[in-house]
Tab-separated table of C-alpha atoms in Angstrom:
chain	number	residue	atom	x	y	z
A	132	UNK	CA	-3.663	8.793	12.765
A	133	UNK	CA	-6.544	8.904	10.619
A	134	UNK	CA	-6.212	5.978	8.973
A	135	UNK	CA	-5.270	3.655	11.930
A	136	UNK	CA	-7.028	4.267	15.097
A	137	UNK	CA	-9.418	2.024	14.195
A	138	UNK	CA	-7.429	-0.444	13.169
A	139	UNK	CA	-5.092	-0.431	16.640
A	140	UNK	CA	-8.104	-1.280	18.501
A	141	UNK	CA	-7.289	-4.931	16.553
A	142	UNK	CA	-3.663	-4.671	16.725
A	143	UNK	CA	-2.757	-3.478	20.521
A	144	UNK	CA	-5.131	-6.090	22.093
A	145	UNK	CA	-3.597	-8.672	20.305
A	146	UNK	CA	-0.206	-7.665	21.526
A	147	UNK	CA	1.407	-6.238	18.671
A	148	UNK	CA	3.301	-2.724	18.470
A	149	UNK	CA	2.494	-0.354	16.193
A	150	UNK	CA	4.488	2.584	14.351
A	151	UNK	CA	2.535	4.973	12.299
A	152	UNK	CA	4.104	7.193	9.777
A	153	UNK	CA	3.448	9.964	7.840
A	154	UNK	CA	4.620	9.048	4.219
A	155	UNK	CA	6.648	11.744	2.874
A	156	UNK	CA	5.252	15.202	2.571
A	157	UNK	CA	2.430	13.989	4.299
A	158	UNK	CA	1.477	14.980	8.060
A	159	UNK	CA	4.542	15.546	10.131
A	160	UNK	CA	7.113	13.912	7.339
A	161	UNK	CA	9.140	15.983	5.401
A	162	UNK	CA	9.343	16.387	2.008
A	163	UNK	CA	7.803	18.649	-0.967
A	164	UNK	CA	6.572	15.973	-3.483
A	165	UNK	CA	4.094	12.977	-2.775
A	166	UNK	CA	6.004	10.014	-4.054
A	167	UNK	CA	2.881	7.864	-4.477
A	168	UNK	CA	4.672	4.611	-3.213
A	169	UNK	CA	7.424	5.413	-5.872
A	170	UNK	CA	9.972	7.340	-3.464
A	171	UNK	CA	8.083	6.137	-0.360
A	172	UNK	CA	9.144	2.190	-0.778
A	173	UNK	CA	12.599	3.017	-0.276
A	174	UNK	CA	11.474	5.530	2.781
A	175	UNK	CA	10.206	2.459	4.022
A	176	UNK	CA	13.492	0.313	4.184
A	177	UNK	CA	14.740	3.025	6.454
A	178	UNK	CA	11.736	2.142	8.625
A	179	UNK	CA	12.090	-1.016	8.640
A	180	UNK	CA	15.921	-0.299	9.777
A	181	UNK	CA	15.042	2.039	12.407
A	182	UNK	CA	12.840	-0.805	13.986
A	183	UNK	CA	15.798	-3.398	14.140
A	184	UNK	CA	17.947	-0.774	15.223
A	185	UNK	CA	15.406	0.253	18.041
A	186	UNK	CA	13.603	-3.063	18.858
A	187	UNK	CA	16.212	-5.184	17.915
A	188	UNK	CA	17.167	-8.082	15.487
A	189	UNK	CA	14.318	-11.000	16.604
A	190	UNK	CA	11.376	-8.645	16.322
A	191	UNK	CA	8.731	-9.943	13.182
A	192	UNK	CA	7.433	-7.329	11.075
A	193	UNK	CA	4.104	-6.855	9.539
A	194	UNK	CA	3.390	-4.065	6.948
A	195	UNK	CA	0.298	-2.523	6.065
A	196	UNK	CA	-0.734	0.532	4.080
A	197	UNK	CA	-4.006	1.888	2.894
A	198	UNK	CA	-4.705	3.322	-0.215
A	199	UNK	CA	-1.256	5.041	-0.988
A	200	UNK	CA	0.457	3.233	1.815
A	201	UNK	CA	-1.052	0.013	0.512
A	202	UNK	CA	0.616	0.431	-2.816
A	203	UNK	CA	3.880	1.401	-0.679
A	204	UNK	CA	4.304	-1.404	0.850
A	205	UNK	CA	3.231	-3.722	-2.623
A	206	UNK	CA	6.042	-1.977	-3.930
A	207	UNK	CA	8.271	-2.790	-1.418
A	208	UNK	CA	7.463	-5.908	-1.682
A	209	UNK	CA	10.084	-6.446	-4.637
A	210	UNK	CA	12.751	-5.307	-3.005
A	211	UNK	CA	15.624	-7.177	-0.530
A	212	UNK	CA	13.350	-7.304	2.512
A	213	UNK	CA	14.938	-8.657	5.519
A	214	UNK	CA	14.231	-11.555	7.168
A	215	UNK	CA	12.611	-10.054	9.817
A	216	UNK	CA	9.420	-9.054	7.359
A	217	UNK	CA	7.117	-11.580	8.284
A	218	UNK	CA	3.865	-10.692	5.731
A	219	UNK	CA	2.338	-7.536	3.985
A	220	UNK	CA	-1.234	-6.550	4.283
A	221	UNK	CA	-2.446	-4.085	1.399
A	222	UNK	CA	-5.873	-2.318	1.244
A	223	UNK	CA	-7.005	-0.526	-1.369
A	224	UNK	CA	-3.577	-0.468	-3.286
A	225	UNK	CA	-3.417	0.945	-6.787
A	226	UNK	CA	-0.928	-0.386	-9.494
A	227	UNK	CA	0.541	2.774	-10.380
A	228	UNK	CA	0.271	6.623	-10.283
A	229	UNK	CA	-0.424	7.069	-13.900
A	230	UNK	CA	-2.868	4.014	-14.123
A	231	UNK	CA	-4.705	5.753	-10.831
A	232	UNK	CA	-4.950	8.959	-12.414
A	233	UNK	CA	-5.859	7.553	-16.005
A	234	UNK	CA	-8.672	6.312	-14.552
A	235	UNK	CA	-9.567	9.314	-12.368
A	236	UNK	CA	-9.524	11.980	-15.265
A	237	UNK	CA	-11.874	9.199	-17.111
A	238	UNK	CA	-14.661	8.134	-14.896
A	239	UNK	CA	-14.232	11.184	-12.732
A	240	UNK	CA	-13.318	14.541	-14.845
A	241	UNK	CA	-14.569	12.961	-18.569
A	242	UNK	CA	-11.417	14.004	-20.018
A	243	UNK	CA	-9.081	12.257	-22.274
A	244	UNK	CA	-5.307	11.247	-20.639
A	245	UNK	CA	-3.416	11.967	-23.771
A	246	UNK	CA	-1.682	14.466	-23.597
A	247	UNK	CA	-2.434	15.029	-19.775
A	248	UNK	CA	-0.753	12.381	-18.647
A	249	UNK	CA	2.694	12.739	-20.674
A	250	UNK	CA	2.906	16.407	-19.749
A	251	UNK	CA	2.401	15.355	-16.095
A	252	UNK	CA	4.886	12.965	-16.870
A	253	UNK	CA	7.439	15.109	-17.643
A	254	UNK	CA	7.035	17.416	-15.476
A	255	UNK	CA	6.978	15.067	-11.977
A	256	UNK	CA	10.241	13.222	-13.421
A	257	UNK	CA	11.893	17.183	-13.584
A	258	UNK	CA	10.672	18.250	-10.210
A	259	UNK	CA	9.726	14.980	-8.249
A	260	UNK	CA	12.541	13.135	-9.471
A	261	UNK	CA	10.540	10.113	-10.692
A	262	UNK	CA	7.873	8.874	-13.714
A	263	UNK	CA	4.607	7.730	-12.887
A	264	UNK	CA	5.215	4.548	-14.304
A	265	UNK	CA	8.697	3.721	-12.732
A	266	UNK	CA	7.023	1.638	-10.074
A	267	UNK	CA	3.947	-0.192	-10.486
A	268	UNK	CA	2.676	-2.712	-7.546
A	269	UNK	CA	1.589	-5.466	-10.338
A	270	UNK	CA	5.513	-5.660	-11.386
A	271	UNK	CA	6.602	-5.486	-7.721
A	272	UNK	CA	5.101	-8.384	-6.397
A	273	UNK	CA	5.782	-10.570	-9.022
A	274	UNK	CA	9.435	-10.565	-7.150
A	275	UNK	CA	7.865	-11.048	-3.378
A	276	UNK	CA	8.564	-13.396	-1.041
A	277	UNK	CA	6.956	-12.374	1.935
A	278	UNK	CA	2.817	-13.648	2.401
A	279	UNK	CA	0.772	-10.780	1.089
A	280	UNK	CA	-2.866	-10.076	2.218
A	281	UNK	CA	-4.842	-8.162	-0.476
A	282	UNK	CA	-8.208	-6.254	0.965
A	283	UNK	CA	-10.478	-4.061	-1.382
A	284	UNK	CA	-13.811	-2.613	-1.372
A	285	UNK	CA	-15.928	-3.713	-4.450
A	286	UNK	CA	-17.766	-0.077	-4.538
A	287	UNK	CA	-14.069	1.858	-4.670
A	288	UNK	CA	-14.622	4.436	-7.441
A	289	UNK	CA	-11.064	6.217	-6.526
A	290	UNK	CA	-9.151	3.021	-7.307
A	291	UNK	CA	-11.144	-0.084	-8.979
A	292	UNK	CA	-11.254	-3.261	-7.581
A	293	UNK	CA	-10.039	-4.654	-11.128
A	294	UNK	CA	-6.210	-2.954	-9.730
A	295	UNK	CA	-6.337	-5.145	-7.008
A	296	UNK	CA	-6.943	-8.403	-9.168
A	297	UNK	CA	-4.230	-7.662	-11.682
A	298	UNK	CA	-2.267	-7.673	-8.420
A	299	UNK	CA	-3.310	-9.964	-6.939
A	300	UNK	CA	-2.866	-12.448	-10.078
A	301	UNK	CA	0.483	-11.152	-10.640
A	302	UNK	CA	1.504	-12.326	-7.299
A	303	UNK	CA	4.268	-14.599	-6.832
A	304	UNK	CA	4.236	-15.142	-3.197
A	305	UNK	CA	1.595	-17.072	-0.873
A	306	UNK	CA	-1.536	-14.633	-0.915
A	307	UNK	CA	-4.849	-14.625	0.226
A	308	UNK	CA	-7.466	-12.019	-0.816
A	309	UNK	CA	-10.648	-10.428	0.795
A	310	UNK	CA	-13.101	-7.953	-0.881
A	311	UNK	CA	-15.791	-6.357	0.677
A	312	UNK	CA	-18.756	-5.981	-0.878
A	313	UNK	CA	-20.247	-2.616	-1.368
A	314	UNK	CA	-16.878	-0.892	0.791
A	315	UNK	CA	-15.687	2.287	-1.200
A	316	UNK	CA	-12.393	4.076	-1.257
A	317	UNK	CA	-10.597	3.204	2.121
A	318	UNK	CA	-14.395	1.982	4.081
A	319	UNK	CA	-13.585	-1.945	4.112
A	320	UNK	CA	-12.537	-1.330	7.955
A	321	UNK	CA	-15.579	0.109	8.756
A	322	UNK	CA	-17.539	-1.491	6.429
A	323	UNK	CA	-17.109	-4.713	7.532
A	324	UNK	CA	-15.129	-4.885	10.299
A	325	UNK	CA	-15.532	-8.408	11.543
A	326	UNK	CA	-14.582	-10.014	7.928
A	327	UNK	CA	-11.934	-7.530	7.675
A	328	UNK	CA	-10.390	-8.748	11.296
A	329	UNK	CA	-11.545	-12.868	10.300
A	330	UNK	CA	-9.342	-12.137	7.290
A	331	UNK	CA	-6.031	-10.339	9.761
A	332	UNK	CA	-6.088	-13.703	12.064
A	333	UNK	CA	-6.280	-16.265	9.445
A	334	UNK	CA	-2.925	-14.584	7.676
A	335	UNK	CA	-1.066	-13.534	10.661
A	336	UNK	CA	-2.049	-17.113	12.243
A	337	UNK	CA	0.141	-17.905	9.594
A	338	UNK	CA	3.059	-16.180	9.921
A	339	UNK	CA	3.364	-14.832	13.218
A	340	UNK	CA	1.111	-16.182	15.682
């Protein structure tokens, strides 16, 4: 709810339906471990069959994510969507958990990843049931399909704007790509809200509208 009031103020005028969700052991989700878009791409195929099963079979789906959620639905992105996935909008994605936090405990805690990062390793595959590497965006969407709009603010500390070009170059499917200048961590919205919307009609003029 956070994250996406401001963005339904775009969405519900222009006809479309929205479902938020809390991404596992977030909000009102269940769940004891973050999965970091890991777990959570495959909570999102059960979404995405709720909504046919709900809506029906000749809706057209649009997914976008935000920061953790962005790199969700990357992820998903190289899996058997269904036809009914029209396009994918991504702000702020990162490639992967460990590659995220690599960079945190460098520019952000000065410390060193090895052996931080193989001991955290180890330890989420035990009790999360997954390694920080297992998914990473950049491999993901070099199996999509789907049209993929990539959005990132070029003052993002939390997760560079260098993440979202590897994506973005790593991209096999039609993309288009907007970066706002001097947005941070999750601000391009609000930073720049007109470019940010521009950028929405263009892609979804091209595959919904």
């Amino acid at each position: 709810m956070n994250d996406y009031t401001g963005l339904s103020s775009y969405y519900l005028p222009h006809g479309y339906s929205m479902l938020l969700v809390d991404e596992r052991a977030h909000g009102e989700s269940e769940g004891t471990y973050i999965g970091f878009g890991c777990l959570d791409r495959m909570d999102a195929l059960k979404w995405i069959d709720w909504v046919l099963e709900t809506c029906g079979k000749d809706v057209r789906i649009l997914l976008h994510g935000t920061s953790m959620g962005g790199a969700t639905v990357l992820m998903t992105s190289g899996l058997n969507l269904p036809e009914q996935i029209k396009g994918i909008i991504s702000d702020c994605a990162f490639t992967s958990p460990k590659e995220v936090f690599t960079h945190v405990l460098h520019t952000m805690i000065h410390l060193p990843a090895f052996p931080i990062m193989q001991i955290s390793d180890v330890i989420n595959r035990k009790r999360a049931g997954y390694g920080l590497d297992d998914c990473n965006a950049a491999r993901e969407v070099q199996k999509a399909t789907v049209p993929i709009l990539f959005i990132h603010g070029s003052a993002d500390t939390f997760v560079p704007c260098s993440m979202c070009e590897t994506i973005y170059e790593n991209c096999a499917s039609p993309k288009k790509k907007l970066i706002v200048e001097g947005a941070a961590h999750a601000e391009s919205f609000y930073k720049d809200t007109e470019a940010y919307e521009n950028a929405m009609t263009e892609f979804l003029g091209g595959i919904i509208e």
